[in-house]
């Protein structure tokens, strides 16, 4: 039984490593794609339609906003924070808008830097019930989150890689160094950097 479990863990780790390598490879091929495609050549719009000339070109709409090197090349949280965009928060007056300014640290014991999940950035765009309770429990550590699930398009991967920045941007989630300052013994509240 134990051999079976450790074999299953090995398989899981191998699969995770292969998936992550493929992801980084495809990201490095994509990087440098650069420009926004014109509407009459984006493979989505019909170039012969007169409507195409009446729509705003993505370059005209997006090039003035906080830049990014992935997705549609806009760093949306910065565009919002810097007041470059001002989206309507609700259609119906009775909709309650709630912004929660609370960071959650995840992946406390892994090999990658710790994941900082910012509630604030998410609740500027989303409602609590976009995530709670069906994706994540409202209790830190209560949900079994894993990178494999995320790469499979579940949990954080439901949005990241689909409508929010892609999973190839590891350090936007794994953003907190494990080299956390240690508390000096005896000195309440005093901290000392564990210098490298
Ligand atoms: C959208 C956020 C997000 C992105 C982007 C992301 N991760 Fe993760 N990752 C997580 C979360 C959340 C966990 C896990 C949680 C836990 O185990 O509690 C995790 C766990 C992991 C783990 C297993 C635990 C560990 O630290 O060893 C590995 C390995 C990992 N990620 C690698 C990567 C790599 C490599 C990339 C970039 C290709 C990446 N992740 C991008 C959110 C993300
Ligand atoms: C984008 C997804 C997402 C949205 C939207 C979201 N949360 Fe969370 N929330 C999380 C995640 C992830 C955790 C950590 C879950 C875990 O560790 O199991 C969490 C944890 C929590 C916790 C536990 C904190 C603690 O100290 O233990 C509370 C409370 C919470 N959320 C409330 C809210 C409220 C209220 C809103 C709306 C204003 C909200 N969340 C919106 C993803 C989200
Ligand atoms: C329901 C959709 C959704 C889910 C689920 C979700 N996110 Fe996000 N996340 C967003 C959106 C939308 C943004 C803002 C747009 C962007 O940055 O691309 C965002 C932004 C972020 C940012 C801010 C990046 C910056 O620019 O500073 C981090 C970090 C992040 N998410 C981590 C996570 C982690 C970790 C999880 C899982 C625990 C998660 N998200 C789950 C939708 C989601």
mmCIF file of C-alpha atoms in Angstrom, residues 35-187:
data_model
loop_
_atom_site.group_PDB
_atom_site.id
_atom_site.type_symbol
_atom_site.label_atom_id
_atom_site.label_comp_id
_atom_site.label_asym_id
_atom_site.label_seq_id
_atom_site.Cartn_x
_atom_site.Cartn_y
_atom_site.Cartn_z
ATOM 1 C CA UNK A 35 1.640 43.976 -31.466
ATOM 2 C CA UNK A 36 -2.152 43.882 -31.437
ATOM 3 C CA UNK A 37 -3.507 42.340 -34.643
ATOM 4 C CA UNK A 38 -5.712 44.618 -36.750
ATOM 5 C CA UNK A 39 -9.388 43.585 -36.705
ATOM 6 C CA UNK A 40 -9.449 42.738 -40.430
ATOM 7 C CA UNK A 41 -6.613 40.273 -39.933
ATOM 8 C CA UNK A 42 -7.237 38.763 -36.494
ATOM 9 C CA UNK A 43 -8.853 35.532 -37.679
ATOM 10 C CA UNK A 44 -11.993 36.365 -35.692
ATOM 11 C CA UNK A 45 -13.680 39.188 -37.634
ATOM 12 C CA UNK A 46 -14.892 38.919 -41.229
ATOM 13 C CA UNK A 47 -12.555 41.306 -43.128
ATOM 14 C CA UNK A 48 -15.146 41.879 -45.857
ATOM 15 C CA UNK A 49 -17.774 43.131 -43.402
ATOM 16 C CA UNK A 50 -18.290 46.922 -43.401
ATOM 17 C CA UNK A 51 -18.698 46.721 -39.597
ATOM 18 C CA UNK A 52 -14.991 45.995 -39.167
ATOM 19 C CA UNK A 53 -14.136 49.583 -40.182
ATOM 20 C CA UNK A 54 -16.528 51.015 -37.595
ATOM 21 C CA UNK A 55 -15.108 49.142 -34.618
ATOM 22 C CA UNK A 56 -12.259 50.573 -32.558
ATOM 23 C CA UNK A 57 -8.930 48.927 -33.324
ATOM 24 C CA UNK A 58 -7.495 47.124 -30.245
ATOM 25 C CA UNK A 59 -4.269 49.130 -30.618
ATOM 26 C CA UNK A 60 -6.178 52.426 -30.348
ATOM 27 C CA UNK A 61 -8.111 51.272 -27.296
ATOM 28 C CA UNK A 62 -5.379 49.444 -25.403
ATOM 29 C CA UNK A 63 -1.997 51.015 -26.188
ATOM 30 C CA UNK A 64 -2.524 53.898 -23.722
ATOM 31 C CA UNK A 65 -3.080 51.557 -20.755
ATOM 32 C CA UNK A 66 -0.533 50.050 -18.305
ATOM 33 C CA UNK A 67 1.452 47.638 -20.488
ATOM 34 C CA UNK A 68 1.964 43.908 -20.018
ATOM 35 C CA UNK A 69 3.861 41.326 -22.055
ATOM 36 C CA UNK A 70 1.182 38.622 -21.916
ATOM 37 C CA UNK A 71 -2.503 38.176 -22.740
ATOM 38 C CA UNK A 72 -4.010 41.242 -24.336
ATOM 39 C CA UNK A 73 -0.933 43.191 -23.208
ATOM 40 C CA UNK A 74 -2.627 45.309 -20.544
ATOM 41 C CA UNK A 75 -1.764 45.059 -16.817
ATOM 42 C CA UNK A 76 -5.406 45.434 -15.826
ATOM 43 C CA UNK A 77 -4.989 45.866 -12.034
ATOM 44 C CA UNK A 78 -2.591 48.775 -12.664
ATOM 45 C CA UNK A 79 -4.878 50.307 -15.285
ATOM 46 C CA UNK A 80 -7.645 50.269 -12.672
ATOM 47 C CA UNK A 81 -5.494 51.535 -9.771
ATOM 48 C CA UNK A 82 -4.077 54.367 -11.880
ATOM 49 C CA UNK A 83 -7.575 55.481 -12.911
ATOM 50 C CA UNK A 84 -6.966 54.757 -16.605
ATOM 51 C CA UNK A 85 -10.225 52.827 -16.653
ATOM 52 C CA UNK A 86 -13.295 53.225 -14.482
ATOM 53 C CA UNK A 87 -15.594 50.253 -15.060
ATOM 54 C CA UNK A 88 -19.123 50.278 -13.674
ATOM 55 C CA UNK A 89 -19.270 48.138 -10.530
ATOM 56 C CA UNK A 90 -22.932 47.132 -10.728
ATOM 57 C CA UNK A 91 -25.902 47.237 -13.101
ATOM 58 C CA UNK A 92 -28.609 46.919 -10.478
ATOM 59 C CA UNK A 93 -28.636 49.433 -7.599
ATOM 60 C CA UNK A 94 -29.394 46.690 -5.072
ATOM 61 C CA UNK A 95 -26.213 44.743 -5.881
ATOM 62 C CA UNK A 96 -23.899 44.976 -2.881
ATOM 63 C CA UNK A 97 -20.315 45.800 -3.849
ATOM 64 C CA UNK A 98 -17.746 44.592 -1.339
ATOM 65 C CA UNK A 99 -13.964 45.007 -1.592
ATOM 66 C CA UNK A 100 -11.949 42.905 0.827
ATOM 67 C CA UNK A 101 -8.370 44.037 1.553
ATOM 68 C CA UNK A 102 -6.904 40.808 2.887
ATOM 69 C CA UNK A 103 -3.963 38.819 1.540
ATOM 70 C CA UNK A 104 -3.842 35.047 1.959
ATOM 71 C CA UNK A 105 -0.523 33.206 1.907
ATOM 72 C CA UNK A 106 -0.735 29.800 0.232
ATOM 73 C CA UNK A 107 1.845 27.105 -0.520
ATOM 74 C CA UNK A 108 3.644 27.638 2.776
ATOM 75 C CA UNK A 109 5.693 24.436 2.624
ATOM 76 C CA UNK A 110 6.548 23.942 -1.068
ATOM 77 C CA UNK A 111 9.735 24.403 -3.058
ATOM 78 C CA UNK A 112 8.597 27.475 -4.981
ATOM 79 C CA UNK A 113 8.292 30.945 -3.401
ATOM 80 C CA UNK A 114 5.129 31.331 -1.283
ATOM 81 C CA UNK A 115 1.901 32.291 -3.095
ATOM 82 C CA UNK A 116 0.329 35.591 -2.044
ATOM 83 C CA UNK A 117 -3.367 35.682 -2.979
ATOM 84 C CA UNK A 118 -4.605 39.299 -2.846
ATOM 85 C CA UNK A 119 -8.350 39.592 -2.064
ATOM 86 C CA UNK A 120 -8.315 43.305 -2.892
ATOM 87 C CA UNK A 121 -7.351 42.976 -6.548
ATOM 88 C CA UNK A 122 -9.851 40.153 -7.008
ATOM 89 C CA UNK A 123 -12.780 41.833 -5.300
ATOM 90 C CA UNK A 124 -12.276 45.000 -7.384
ATOM 91 C CA UNK A 125 -13.360 42.856 -10.342
ATOM 92 C CA UNK A 126 -15.279 39.980 -8.807
ATOM 93 C CA UNK A 127 -17.983 39.092 -6.336
ATOM 94 C CA UNK A 128 -17.307 36.886 -3.289
ATOM 95 C CA UNK A 129 -19.566 34.213 -4.758
ATOM 96 C CA UNK A 130 -17.469 33.945 -7.908
ATOM 97 C CA UNK A 131 -15.110 31.921 -5.673
ATOM 98 C CA UNK A 132 -16.817 31.142 -2.350
ATOM 99 C CA UNK A 133 -17.701 28.451 -1.427
ATOM 100 C CA UNK A 134 -17.669 26.341 -4.594
ATOM 101 C CA UNK A 135 -13.992 27.005 -5.530
ATOM 102 C CA UNK A 136 -12.446 27.971 -2.196
ATOM 103 C CA UNK A 137 -13.627 27.697 1.408
ATOM 104 C CA UNK A 138 -13.711 30.925 3.446
ATOM 105 C CA UNK A 139 -11.087 29.528 5.760
ATOM 106 C CA UNK A 140 -7.381 29.722 5.083
ATOM 107 C CA UNK A 141 -5.894 26.276 4.495
ATOM 108 C CA UNK A 142 -9.260 24.518 4.267
ATOM 109 C CA UNK A 143 -9.156 24.012 0.491
ATOM 110 C CA UNK A 144 -6.889 21.415 -1.069
ATOM 111 C CA UNK A 145 -5.277 23.599 -3.733
ATOM 112 C CA UNK A 146 -2.682 22.096 -6.052
ATOM 113 C CA UNK A 147 -0.660 23.224 -9.062
ATOM 114 C CA UNK A 148 -1.846 20.135 -10.980
ATOM 115 C CA UNK A 149 -5.487 21.173 -10.524
ATOM 116 C CA UNK A 150 -4.564 24.733 -11.512
ATOM 117 C CA UNK A 151 -2.830 23.515 -14.688
ATOM 118 C CA UNK A 152 -5.958 21.430 -15.405
ATOM 119 C CA UNK A 153 -7.994 24.661 -15.480
ATOM 120 C CA UNK A 154 -9.502 24.313 -12.016
ATOM 121 C CA UNK A 155 -9.173 26.530 -8.910
ATOM 122 C CA UNK A 156 -6.925 29.559 -9.787
ATOM 123 C CA UNK A 157 -6.626 28.085 -13.309
ATOM 124 C CA UNK A 158 -10.324 28.604 -13.974
ATOM 125 C CA UNK A 159 -9.507 32.269 -14.628
ATOM 126 C CA UNK A 160 -5.713 32.484 -14.895
ATOM 127 C CA UNK A 161 -4.785 31.515 -18.426
ATOM 128 C CA UNK A 162 -8.391 32.104 -19.531
ATOM 129 C CA UNK A 163 -9.454 35.664 -18.608
ATOM 130 C CA UNK A 164 -6.644 36.739 -16.267
ATOM 131 C CA UNK A 165 -2.839 36.691 -16.602
ATOM 132 C CA UNK A 166 -1.540 33.264 -17.724
ATOM 133 C CA UNK A 167 0.076 30.546 -15.614
ATOM 134 C CA UNK A 168 3.448 31.101 -17.296
ATOM 135 C CA UNK A 169 3.826 34.165 -15.019
ATOM 136 C CA UNK A 170 4.905 32.032 -12.046
ATOM 137 C CA UNK A 171 6.270 34.903 -9.949
ATOM 138 C CA UNK A 172 3.051 36.932 -9.974
ATOM 139 C CA UNK A 173 1.535 34.240 -7.736
ATOM 140 C CA UNK A 174 4.697 32.752 -6.208
ATOM 141 C CA UNK A 175 5.771 36.232 -5.136
ATOM 142 C CA UNK A 176 6.921 35.918 -1.515
ATOM 143 C CA UNK A 177 10.453 34.753 -0.746
ATOM 144 C CA UNK A 178 10.846 31.857 1.682
ATOM 145 C CA UNK A 179 13.763 33.724 3.215
ATOM 146 C CA UNK A 180 11.449 35.135 5.905
ATOM 147 C CA UNK A 181 13.046 37.167 8.711
ATOM 148 C CA UNK A 182 13.359 35.141 11.930
ATOM 149 C CA UNK A 183 12.279 36.371 15.342
ATOM 150 C CA UNK A 184 15.300 36.789 17.633
ATOM 151 C CA UNK A 185 14.925 34.648 20.715
ATOM 152 C CA UNK A 186 13.954 36.721 23.725
ATOM 153 C CA UNK A 187 13.390 39.979 21.912
#
